[in-house]
XYZ file of C-alpha atoms in Angstrom:
627
model
C 63.699 92.153 149.320
C 62.483 96.157 148.830
C 62.417 98.450 145.826
C 65.087 100.560 147.147
C 67.133 97.255 145.914
C 65.828 96.815 142.709
C 66.752 100.270 141.915
C 70.813 100.067 142.779
C 70.472 97.071 141.035
C 69.219 98.732 137.807
C 71.644 101.158 138.504
C 74.317 99.157 138.976
C 73.390 97.176 135.694
C 72.836 100.549 133.388
C 69.613 100.029 133.639
C 67.954 103.395 134.796
C 66.989 106.947 133.857
C 66.355 108.825 136.773
C 63.768 111.594 135.997
C 63.987 114.411 138.220
C 61.673 116.843 136.393
C 57.888 117.209 138.265
C 55.955 115.641 135.889
C 52.440 115.140 136.063
C 50.431 112.079 137.648
C 47.797 112.272 134.800
C 49.561 111.466 131.408
C 52.579 113.103 131.622
C 55.014 110.029 133.539
C 52.552 107.634 131.746
C 53.656 108.825 128.539
C 56.957 109.981 128.715
C 57.389 105.921 129.949
C 55.131 104.156 126.877
C 57.425 105.803 124.321
C 60.647 104.743 126.655
C 59.707 101.138 126.603
C 59.832 100.713 122.736
C 63.144 102.567 122.530
C 65.551 99.403 121.261
C 68.239 100.842 124.481
C 65.278 101.229 126.676
C 65.876 101.327 130.918
C 63.809 101.090 133.586
C 62.168 104.592 134.367
C 62.025 106.481 137.953
C 60.132 110.002 138.701
C 60.897 111.494 142.275
C 58.644 114.031 141.584
C 55.730 113.121 140.836
C 52.716 116.076 140.379
C 49.502 116.693 139.677
C 47.631 119.819 138.122
C 44.003 120.695 138.559
C 42.079 123.143 138.769
C 42.023 123.887 142.761
C 46.043 123.272 142.304
C 49.298 121.454 142.369
C 49.509 118.249 144.759
C 52.864 117.086 144.122
C 53.585 113.152 145.949
C 56.644 112.262 147.903
C 56.917 108.697 147.117
C 58.914 107.707 143.651
C 57.005 106.854 141.040
C 58.902 103.265 139.562
C 57.778 101.585 135.557
C 59.268 99.570 132.636
C 61.269 97.567 135.554
C 60.867 94.182 132.427
C 60.733 96.437 129.866
C 63.879 95.368 127.825
C 65.259 91.645 127.227
C 68.494 92.824 129.608
C 66.280 93.737 132.456
C 63.769 90.557 132.403
C 66.605 88.644 132.237
C 68.790 90.131 135.304
C 65.698 90.270 137.548
C 64.670 86.742 136.627
C 67.560 84.888 136.862
C 70.206 87.725 138.780
C 68.154 89.470 141.604
C 67.689 88.204 144.972
C 67.866 84.636 143.757
C 69.537 81.936 145.965
C 69.783 79.664 141.846
C 72.911 79.432 139.229
C 70.350 80.000 136.483
C 71.768 81.217 133.738
C 68.987 82.848 131.450
C 65.183 81.753 131.060
C 65.578 78.780 129.480
C 67.596 77.336 131.656
C 64.694 78.017 134.376
C 62.460 76.114 131.435
C 65.245 73.291 131.457
C 64.751 72.437 135.445
C 60.568 72.639 134.848
C 61.542 70.324 131.828
C 63.472 68.609 133.921
C 61.315 68.379 137.149
C 58.032 67.542 134.922
C 59.675 64.287 133.132
C 58.797 61.244 135.481
C 61.792 58.758 134.150
C 63.949 57.709 136.478
C 67.481 58.924 135.284
C 70.299 56.328 134.691
C 73.636 56.943 135.923
C 74.630 57.484 140.186
C 75.568 61.727 139.178
C 72.179 62.292 136.626
C 70.216 59.833 139.774
C 71.628 62.795 142.432
C 71.122 65.729 140.251
C 67.319 64.483 139.116
C 67.151 64.255 143.604
C 68.895 68.180 144.087
C 66.090 69.150 141.420
C 63.575 67.833 143.492
C 64.593 68.573 146.403
C 64.515 72.277 145.734
C 61.002 71.654 145.667
C 60.773 72.641 149.007
C 60.822 75.864 148.667
C 57.400 76.177 146.231
C 55.531 76.017 149.586
C 55.091 79.760 150.978
C 55.923 80.384 154.535
C 54.064 83.142 157.317
C 56.394 86.202 158.272
C 57.724 86.499 162.113
C 57.616 89.953 163.036
C 56.277 93.454 162.204
C 56.226 93.498 158.330
C 57.634 96.548 156.217
C 54.880 96.768 154.485
C 52.844 98.013 157.415
C 55.544 101.065 159.007
C 52.427 102.946 158.166
C 48.838 102.179 159.233
C 46.066 103.678 157.403
C 42.607 103.355 158.308
C 39.093 104.784 158.944
C 38.862 108.199 157.728
C 42.735 108.496 157.468
C 42.420 106.274 154.010
C 42.739 108.475 150.880
C 43.554 106.518 147.753
C 44.598 110.167 146.088
C 47.108 110.402 148.063
C 49.021 107.688 145.880
C 50.449 108.482 143.024
C 48.026 106.514 140.863
C 48.080 106.899 136.968
C 46.187 107.826 134.038
C 47.380 107.010 131.263
C 44.941 108.082 128.454
C 42.583 111.112 128.021
C 39.541 108.667 127.064
C 40.606 106.582 130.807
C 37.564 107.060 133.257
C 39.832 107.873 136.093
C 43.172 106.372 137.627
C 44.571 103.031 137.499
C 46.707 100.818 139.597
C 48.023 99.148 136.595
C 50.858 96.773 138.482
C 48.928 95.221 141.659
C 49.143 92.176 143.088
C 45.547 91.467 143.752
C 45.480 88.517 146.449
C 42.521 86.865 147.082
C 41.639 83.193 148.082
C 38.498 80.153 147.621
C 35.847 79.875 150.198
C 36.343 76.573 152.273
C 34.162 74.988 151.419
C 32.939 70.689 152.308
C 32.895 67.709 149.558
C 28.904 66.180 149.077
C 29.682 63.150 149.606
C 33.026 62.736 151.036
C 31.950 65.515 154.050
C 35.809 66.205 154.018
C 36.660 69.901 153.619
C 38.007 71.677 151.131
C 41.141 74.071 152.001
C 41.019 77.723 150.452
C 42.726 78.020 147.551
C 44.609 81.338 147.081
C 45.436 83.068 144.324
C 46.994 85.972 142.751
C 46.547 88.055 139.895
C 47.222 91.270 137.488
C 43.952 92.873 136.935
C 43.965 96.565 136.687
C 41.939 98.198 138.912
C 40.149 102.138 138.639
C 40.305 104.596 141.952
C 36.320 105.272 142.419
C 36.516 107.317 145.534
C 38.802 107.414 148.497
C 37.858 104.698 150.098
C 36.196 102.099 146.671
C 38.546 100.723 144.066
C 36.397 99.367 140.650
C 38.354 95.177 139.914
C 38.040 94.183 136.889
C 38.644 90.576 136.426
C 38.140 89.649 133.748
C 35.011 86.284 133.706
C 37.280 83.452 132.940
C 40.217 84.749 135.608
C 40.190 82.676 139.281
C 39.310 85.766 140.767
C 35.909 85.886 139.386
C 35.625 82.159 139.794
C 36.277 82.788 143.461
C 33.654 86.262 143.757
C 31.188 83.323 142.637
C 31.689 81.352 145.219
C 31.480 84.270 148.097
C 28.274 85.161 145.697
C 26.656 81.794 146.254
C 27.931 82.313 150.168
C 26.888 85.946 150.854
C 29.557 86.295 152.350
C 31.869 89.771 152.052
C 34.984 89.070 149.408
C 38.342 89.761 151.248
C 41.082 91.012 148.891
C 44.471 92.738 148.519
C 46.110 94.229 146.140
C 49.810 95.250 147.258
C 52.430 97.133 145.126
C 55.865 96.797 144.374
C 58.593 94.300 146.080
C 60.357 91.959 144.000
C 59.173 92.237 141.019
C 58.724 88.640 140.785
C 55.596 88.866 142.400
C 53.986 90.624 139.150
C 55.186 88.178 136.990
C 53.878 85.510 138.826
C 51.519 87.730 139.100
C 50.525 86.746 135.756
C 51.358 83.167 135.008
C 48.614 81.027 134.011
C 48.682 78.455 136.319
C 46.340 75.431 136.542
C 43.295 76.700 138.585
C 43.734 76.437 142.186
C 47.246 76.666 142.538
C 48.629 79.379 143.598
C 50.959 81.355 141.672
C 53.481 82.225 144.577
C 55.073 78.577 143.584
C 56.864 79.237 140.929
C 58.227 81.977 142.528
C 60.224 79.858 145.075
C 60.589 77.815 142.502
C 62.886 80.568 140.181
C 64.426 82.762 143.557
C 65.578 78.961 145.333
C 63.929 80.111 148.945
C 60.256 80.853 150.067
C 58.515 83.624 149.531
C 57.758 84.612 153.169
C 53.553 86.390 153.671
C 52.104 88.490 156.292
C 48.982 88.565 157.869
C 46.921 91.501 156.850
C 45.615 94.512 159.164
C 42.349 94.405 158.245
C 41.614 90.699 156.629
C 42.093 87.431 156.871
C 44.565 87.496 153.313
C 48.701 87.240 153.612
C 50.883 89.326 151.611
C 54.305 89.254 150.720
C 56.394 90.943 154.002
C 58.912 93.336 151.331
C 56.023 94.836 149.424
C 55.611 98.886 149.369
C 51.916 98.706 149.718
C 48.699 97.091 150.637
C 45.561 98.399 150.216
C 43.014 96.364 152.369
C 39.454 95.261 151.616
C 36.630 93.544 151.480
C 34.216 93.509 148.130
C 30.390 93.100 148.337
C 28.936 90.699 146.341
C 26.159 92.997 145.412
C 27.777 95.902 144.972
C 28.365 97.223 140.576
C 29.648 100.149 139.807
C 30.701 101.847 136.456
C 34.315 100.901 135.172
C 36.335 102.258 132.438
C 36.925 103.416 129.514
C 40.398 102.129 129.640
C 43.199 101.874 126.990
C 44.178 98.235 127.307
C 46.260 95.911 126.430
C 44.883 95.541 123.309
C 45.665 99.429 121.644
C 41.974 99.987 122.506
C 39.944 101.826 124.788
C 37.340 98.662 126.728
C 34.323 100.063 127.355
C 32.536 100.822 129.768
C 31.234 97.842 132.191
C 30.266 97.013 135.390
C 32.492 95.516 137.849
C 32.812 94.910 141.488
C 33.174 98.053 144.237
C 36.156 96.956 146.837
C 35.525 99.173 150.050
C 39.266 99.934 151.180
C 39.871 99.078 155.343
C 43.323 99.958 155.492
C 46.557 100.971 153.241
C 49.418 99.987 155.047
C 53.223 100.793 153.597
C 57.328 100.980 154.127
C 58.685 104.346 155.089
C 59.946 105.294 151.983
C 57.294 103.571 149.646
C 57.472 103.490 145.691
C 54.675 103.248 143.755
C 55.785 100.812 140.520
C 53.246 101.137 137.772
C 53.025 100.010 133.895
C 51.757 101.422 130.298
C 49.081 99.125 128.079
C 48.257 100.426 124.713
C 49.695 99.612 121.745
C 53.078 96.974 121.463
C 55.522 97.114 121.969
C 55.169 97.191 125.599
C 56.830 95.812 128.951
C 53.868 92.895 128.803
C 55.899 91.651 125.830
C 58.557 91.167 127.648
C 56.660 89.293 130.833
C 54.681 86.961 127.811
C 57.974 85.865 126.545
C 59.507 84.574 130.476
C 55.637 83.189 130.333
C 56.157 81.211 126.862
C 59.063 79.931 127.697
C 58.775 78.873 131.325
C 55.161 76.967 130.128
C 56.403 74.881 127.607
C 57.072 72.088 128.903
C 54.514 72.274 130.938
C 52.362 72.379 127.353
C 54.848 69.835 126.204
C 52.919 67.393 128.610
C 49.559 68.100 127.531
C 50.359 68.610 123.471
C 51.339 66.137 122.213
C 54.366 66.765 119.463
C 54.640 70.451 120.589
C 57.669 71.263 119.805
C 57.911 75.146 119.775
C 55.450 78.774 120.212
C 55.421 82.119 120.639
C 53.057 84.633 121.048
C 54.388 87.002 119.362
C 52.913 90.880 121.389
C 51.626 92.503 118.191
C 49.551 89.646 117.858
C 48.039 91.073 121.840
C 49.213 87.453 122.785
C 45.572 85.709 122.625
C 45.256 86.542 119.222
C 48.021 85.040 117.410
C 50.417 82.186 118.107
C 52.650 80.928 116.072
C 53.637 76.014 116.679
C 55.974 74.470 115.984
C 54.911 71.226 115.872
C 56.119 67.075 114.358
C 54.351 65.766 111.471
C 54.233 62.217 112.482
C 50.531 61.332 110.974
C 47.984 62.747 109.091
C 46.410 65.649 110.347
C 48.816 65.873 113.511
C 48.146 70.522 113.381
C 44.509 69.882 113.809
C 44.532 67.667 116.636
C 47.157 69.935 118.427
C 44.918 72.994 116.642
C 41.857 71.193 119.161
C 44.167 71.393 121.539
C 45.195 74.554 121.615
C 41.627 75.783 121.092
C 40.612 74.062 124.105
C 43.435 74.539 126.341
C 43.539 76.498 129.986
C 44.251 80.163 128.890
C 45.136 78.922 125.608
C 41.925 78.934 124.593
C 41.304 82.350 124.487
C 43.483 81.850 121.430
C 42.527 83.276 117.896
C 44.076 82.853 115.587
C 47.317 80.159 115.606
C 49.487 79.261 113.172
C 50.959 75.719 112.948
C 54.419 74.949 111.214
C 56.564 71.406 110.897
C 60.395 71.277 112.534
C 62.234 72.253 109.185
C 60.525 75.358 109.886
C 63.123 78.928 110.420
C 62.683 80.256 114.427
C 59.327 81.362 115.423
C 61.918 84.095 117.162
C 64.044 85.568 114.588
C 63.295 86.978 111.785
C 60.001 87.380 110.747
C 60.274 88.328 107.175
C 61.676 84.771 106.502
C 59.117 83.227 108.503
C 55.885 84.700 106.807
C 57.596 84.029 103.234
C 58.221 80.279 104.721
C 54.536 80.904 106.005
C 53.128 82.107 102.565
C 55.469 79.496 100.152
C 52.849 76.517 102.254
C 48.942 78.123 101.568
C 46.417 78.522 100.217
C 42.713 78.696 100.871
C 42.400 75.140 101.429
C 44.658 75.227 104.227
C 42.721 77.152 106.707
C 40.102 76.126 109.270
C 37.739 77.515 110.721
C 35.569 76.876 113.869
C 34.816 78.495 116.808
C 34.860 78.688 120.538
C 35.975 80.710 123.228
C 38.118 84.617 123.389
C 38.744 87.118 125.937
C 36.469 89.445 126.962
C 38.547 92.095 126.264
C 38.239 90.823 123.099
C 36.104 93.763 120.812
C 35.379 92.486 116.942
C 33.738 89.343 118.273
C 30.366 89.469 116.776
C 28.707 88.275 120.262
C 30.170 88.514 123.949
C 33.052 86.339 125.038
C 32.502 83.615 121.101
C 34.228 83.766 118.476
C 35.842 82.394 115.569
C 38.874 81.088 115.184
C 40.621 80.026 112.436
C 43.983 77.159 111.638
C 46.428 78.411 109.040
C 48.160 74.176 108.503
C 51.337 76.080 107.209
C 53.063 72.675 107.462
C 54.667 70.376 104.268
C 56.305 71.383 101.081
C 56.106 74.214 99.263
C 53.509 75.479 96.997
C 53.704 75.681 93.325
C 51.745 79.202 92.191
C 51.476 80.550 89.074
C 50.502 83.702 89.740
C 50.315 87.071 87.286
C 52.519 89.330 87.730
C 51.076 93.169 88.211
C 51.859 96.457 89.548
C 50.406 97.737 92.257
C 49.162 101.179 89.995
C 47.184 98.769 87.574
C 46.047 96.344 90.339
C 44.529 99.292 92.036
C 43.270 100.719 88.982
C 41.588 97.401 88.717
C 40.061 97.031 91.712
C 39.141 100.923 91.642
C 37.157 100.075 88.918
C 35.143 97.727 90.665
C 34.713 99.038 93.987
C 35.386 103.702 93.961
C 36.352 103.056 98.050
C 39.416 101.523 97.958
C 41.904 104.358 98.696
C 45.139 102.578 98.433
C 47.053 99.210 98.257
C 49.986 97.427 98.543
C 51.383 93.604 96.873
C 53.122 91.991 99.458
C 56.000 91.057 97.640
C 56.052 87.175 96.955
C 55.159 84.725 94.616
C 52.062 83.891 96.633
C 51.243 88.087 97.499
C 48.875 89.350 99.966
C 47.244 92.213 98.825
C 47.002 94.734 101.140
C 43.821 97.765 100.605
C 43.093 100.777 101.887
C 39.286 101.282 102.406
C 36.986 103.908 103.430
C 33.556 102.062 103.153
C 30.102 104.379 101.744
C 27.495 102.761 101.910
C 28.476 98.556 100.790
C 30.482 96.186 103.169
C 33.284 94.806 101.240
C 31.952 91.252 100.553
C 28.976 93.695 98.187
C 31.967 92.995 96.513
C 33.486 90.646 96.855
C 32.549 88.071 93.515
C 33.073 90.643 91.517
C 36.459 90.777 92.812
C 37.417 87.157 92.310
C 36.115 87.319 88.890
C 38.796 89.969 87.715
C 41.817 89.244 90.459
C 41.858 85.786 90.791
C 44.728 85.500 88.654
C 46.986 87.514 90.320
C 46.439 86.213 94.259
C 44.621 84.558 96.874
C 44.887 86.977 99.946
C 43.119 90.129 100.326
C 42.909 92.167 102.979
C 41.783 95.230 103.768
C 41.910 97.818 106.987
C 40.520 101.313 107.081
C 42.472 103.197 109.764
C 46.159 105.170 108.271
C 48.554 102.723 109.251
C 52.043 102.781 106.741
C 50.126 99.574 104.365
C 54.038 98.156 104.503
C 54.700 99.021 108.617
C 53.678 95.316 108.647
C 53.859 95.493 112.567
C 51.433 98.125 113.459
C 49.727 96.070 110.298
C 49.134 92.436 111.848
C 48.432 94.154 115.747
C 45.286 96.143 113.129
C 44.414 93.194 111.259
C 44.218 90.047 114.344
C 42.410 93.478 116.186
C 40.135 93.563 113.843
C 38.618 90.630 112.859
C 35.916 87.228 113.940
C 36.853 85.014 111.223
C 33.514 83.458 111.325
C 32.504 86.727 110.159
C 34.942 88.651 108.196
C 36.386 85.645 105.824
C 35.321 85.250 102.597
C 36.485 82.197 100.875
C 35.434 82.507 96.958
C 36.902 78.976 95.116
C 40.348 79.593 95.514
C 40.115 83.261 96.944
C 40.119 84.460 100.633
C 38.850 87.351 101.295
C 39.841 89.345 104.614
C 37.244 92.118 105.938
C 40.348 94.282 108.405
C 37.629 97.208 109.278
C 35.871 98.788 112.081
C 32.907 97.233 111.781
C 29.509 98.879 112.371
C 25.691 98.952 110.703
C 27.028 97.965 107.607
C 28.272 94.166 109.082
C 25.727 94.559 111.592
C 27.313 94.962 114.355
C 25.700 96.354 116.897
C 28.521 97.139 119.656
C 30.642 100.751 119.811
C 33.646 99.829 117.525
C 36.683 101.542 120.243
C 38.663 103.889 119.274
C 42.190 103.788 119.461
C 44.940 104.301 122.460
C 46.542 107.191 120.457
C 48.834 109.909 123.293
C 47.558 113.397 123.195
C 49.322 115.889 121.709
C 49.792 118.495 123.927
C 51.626 116.163 126.498
C 54.071 115.103 123.804
C 55.096 118.439 123.288
C 55.166 119.410 126.503
C 57.801 116.412 127.058
C 60.201 117.386 124.611
C 59.825 120.989 125.193
C 61.174 119.912 129.128
C 64.385 117.963 126.336
C 62.975 114.480 127.857
C 62.846 112.925 124.176
C 65.478 112.141 123.146
C 65.829 109.579 119.957
C 62.095 110.313 119.110
C 60.881 112.046 115.924
C 58.449 111.869 113.552
C 59.891 108.881 112.069
C 59.787 106.863 115.027
C 55.456 108.421 116.060
C 54.998 107.533 113.096
C 56.237 104.137 113.214
C 54.538 103.169 116.206
C 51.262 104.324 115.497
C 51.838 107.496 118.501
C 49.511 109.609 117.400
């Protein structure tokens, strides 16, 4: 199915807004998409007249840009269950139910259930890709040699300090090398992979591949480097939106992510042969960028405003030499925006969370449910509901989480028992339930791997990890009530740098303080804080940004992004002090602390003047930390 079809599908369900106003691919288009996806009633956006203004003049692009395809629960559900599907799934949970059934090895009782099981197994025939026969639509136009020009595509620059234009919704196809088993002397079939990695336009004919060190693409890269061979890479854009969701799915090593496509769609994905390398890509993609990576060639990539809501620094990444660009005659360019939550990855991540729960439950005994809140940036916070049948079961599951596949990137995990409220409904109710059950004795700290994008860690790729055990009965608390004004005066008498504070109202309150650090780090005052304030609360959190101290959504985002728990938590007897400020010389932090992703004010004003910011006011701007 082609992008024309998804556009008609979205229009039929009133899920598409067409923008006919000419807008720049640098900042204007991505800023509007960034704001739109944060609305309660957001739509997918089709930009029909992308342009680019430069000192040399204004360039126009005949190719439209489609954004926010996954940007709501309604669109996510429609795409997963109704678009281009041979199945009768009613919702995402029904897909998860089938996956759970397939993973259950027990033989069902009764002839009816047995035949249902056999039907499910028979449908597994769709998971295997097939070769497309004939002239692939994605190769209606072929550009090679001097006709290759990546700047002819409406590739976006999202943030003012980005290092250039980035492909943000590219399906990156790679393949491992065929290897021989040293003991059996049999060849090992190459494994195929599709990943969702950002790609920076480096020149007319080169891209920079930002595959992180833990990803399959990077693992394959090392195989080619060891063999001193060029690595084929193809980047597909467009086609069925489910392709790109598959690209971010955390499949086990060497399992082709497009197998999920066949399971969900009830049809075999059809792959066409690339024209200039050995890889295969879905025949119905809109654009394919083919090429090779010389494993000895690197170039500086970035900066880039990433899904963490912060800029990632300039670092060396592999260079992809483009050997061909092919496309449909009526190609549509798809892109996404990353930055501060909530964004499109919220919804893609929700589908991943739901569909992989049954698989996780086969490895994590006692796991009932889990949630990865988008303001925890997925890998920085996870909530898990578990059974508690024996002592320390939460610790057992903690070690499961911190050592299992991509879950091993998780830095902070909160464990609740089966009596806890829903992990997906009212977070205020959930937060109060957690606070009723925790004290400093329920905090467990360890060390492990973290995401390569994590900027708070003391050491690259290694971070402290925190598990909070909120299972069991509620705790009795006897803190002395105090108002914010009086508490602020007491804290300022110890540390004059504290500017304001907010007391989260609970019988186990959290004291959230804004501070401007000068000569001393936070923990310089910790002992005196404990001695004078222990009767008022156990948990004290310090930030140095300008977030509203009652905007809990963004506060959680700020806090979990800004801490390495091994360095930033100080426990003194019954009190815990958490330093969620930006780090620098005071904390012996030697890297550059990154900036937030913020929209460019002049661009917001321009979009406002063009009448494109309906429903967006100053309160909205403040709520989501836009400027």
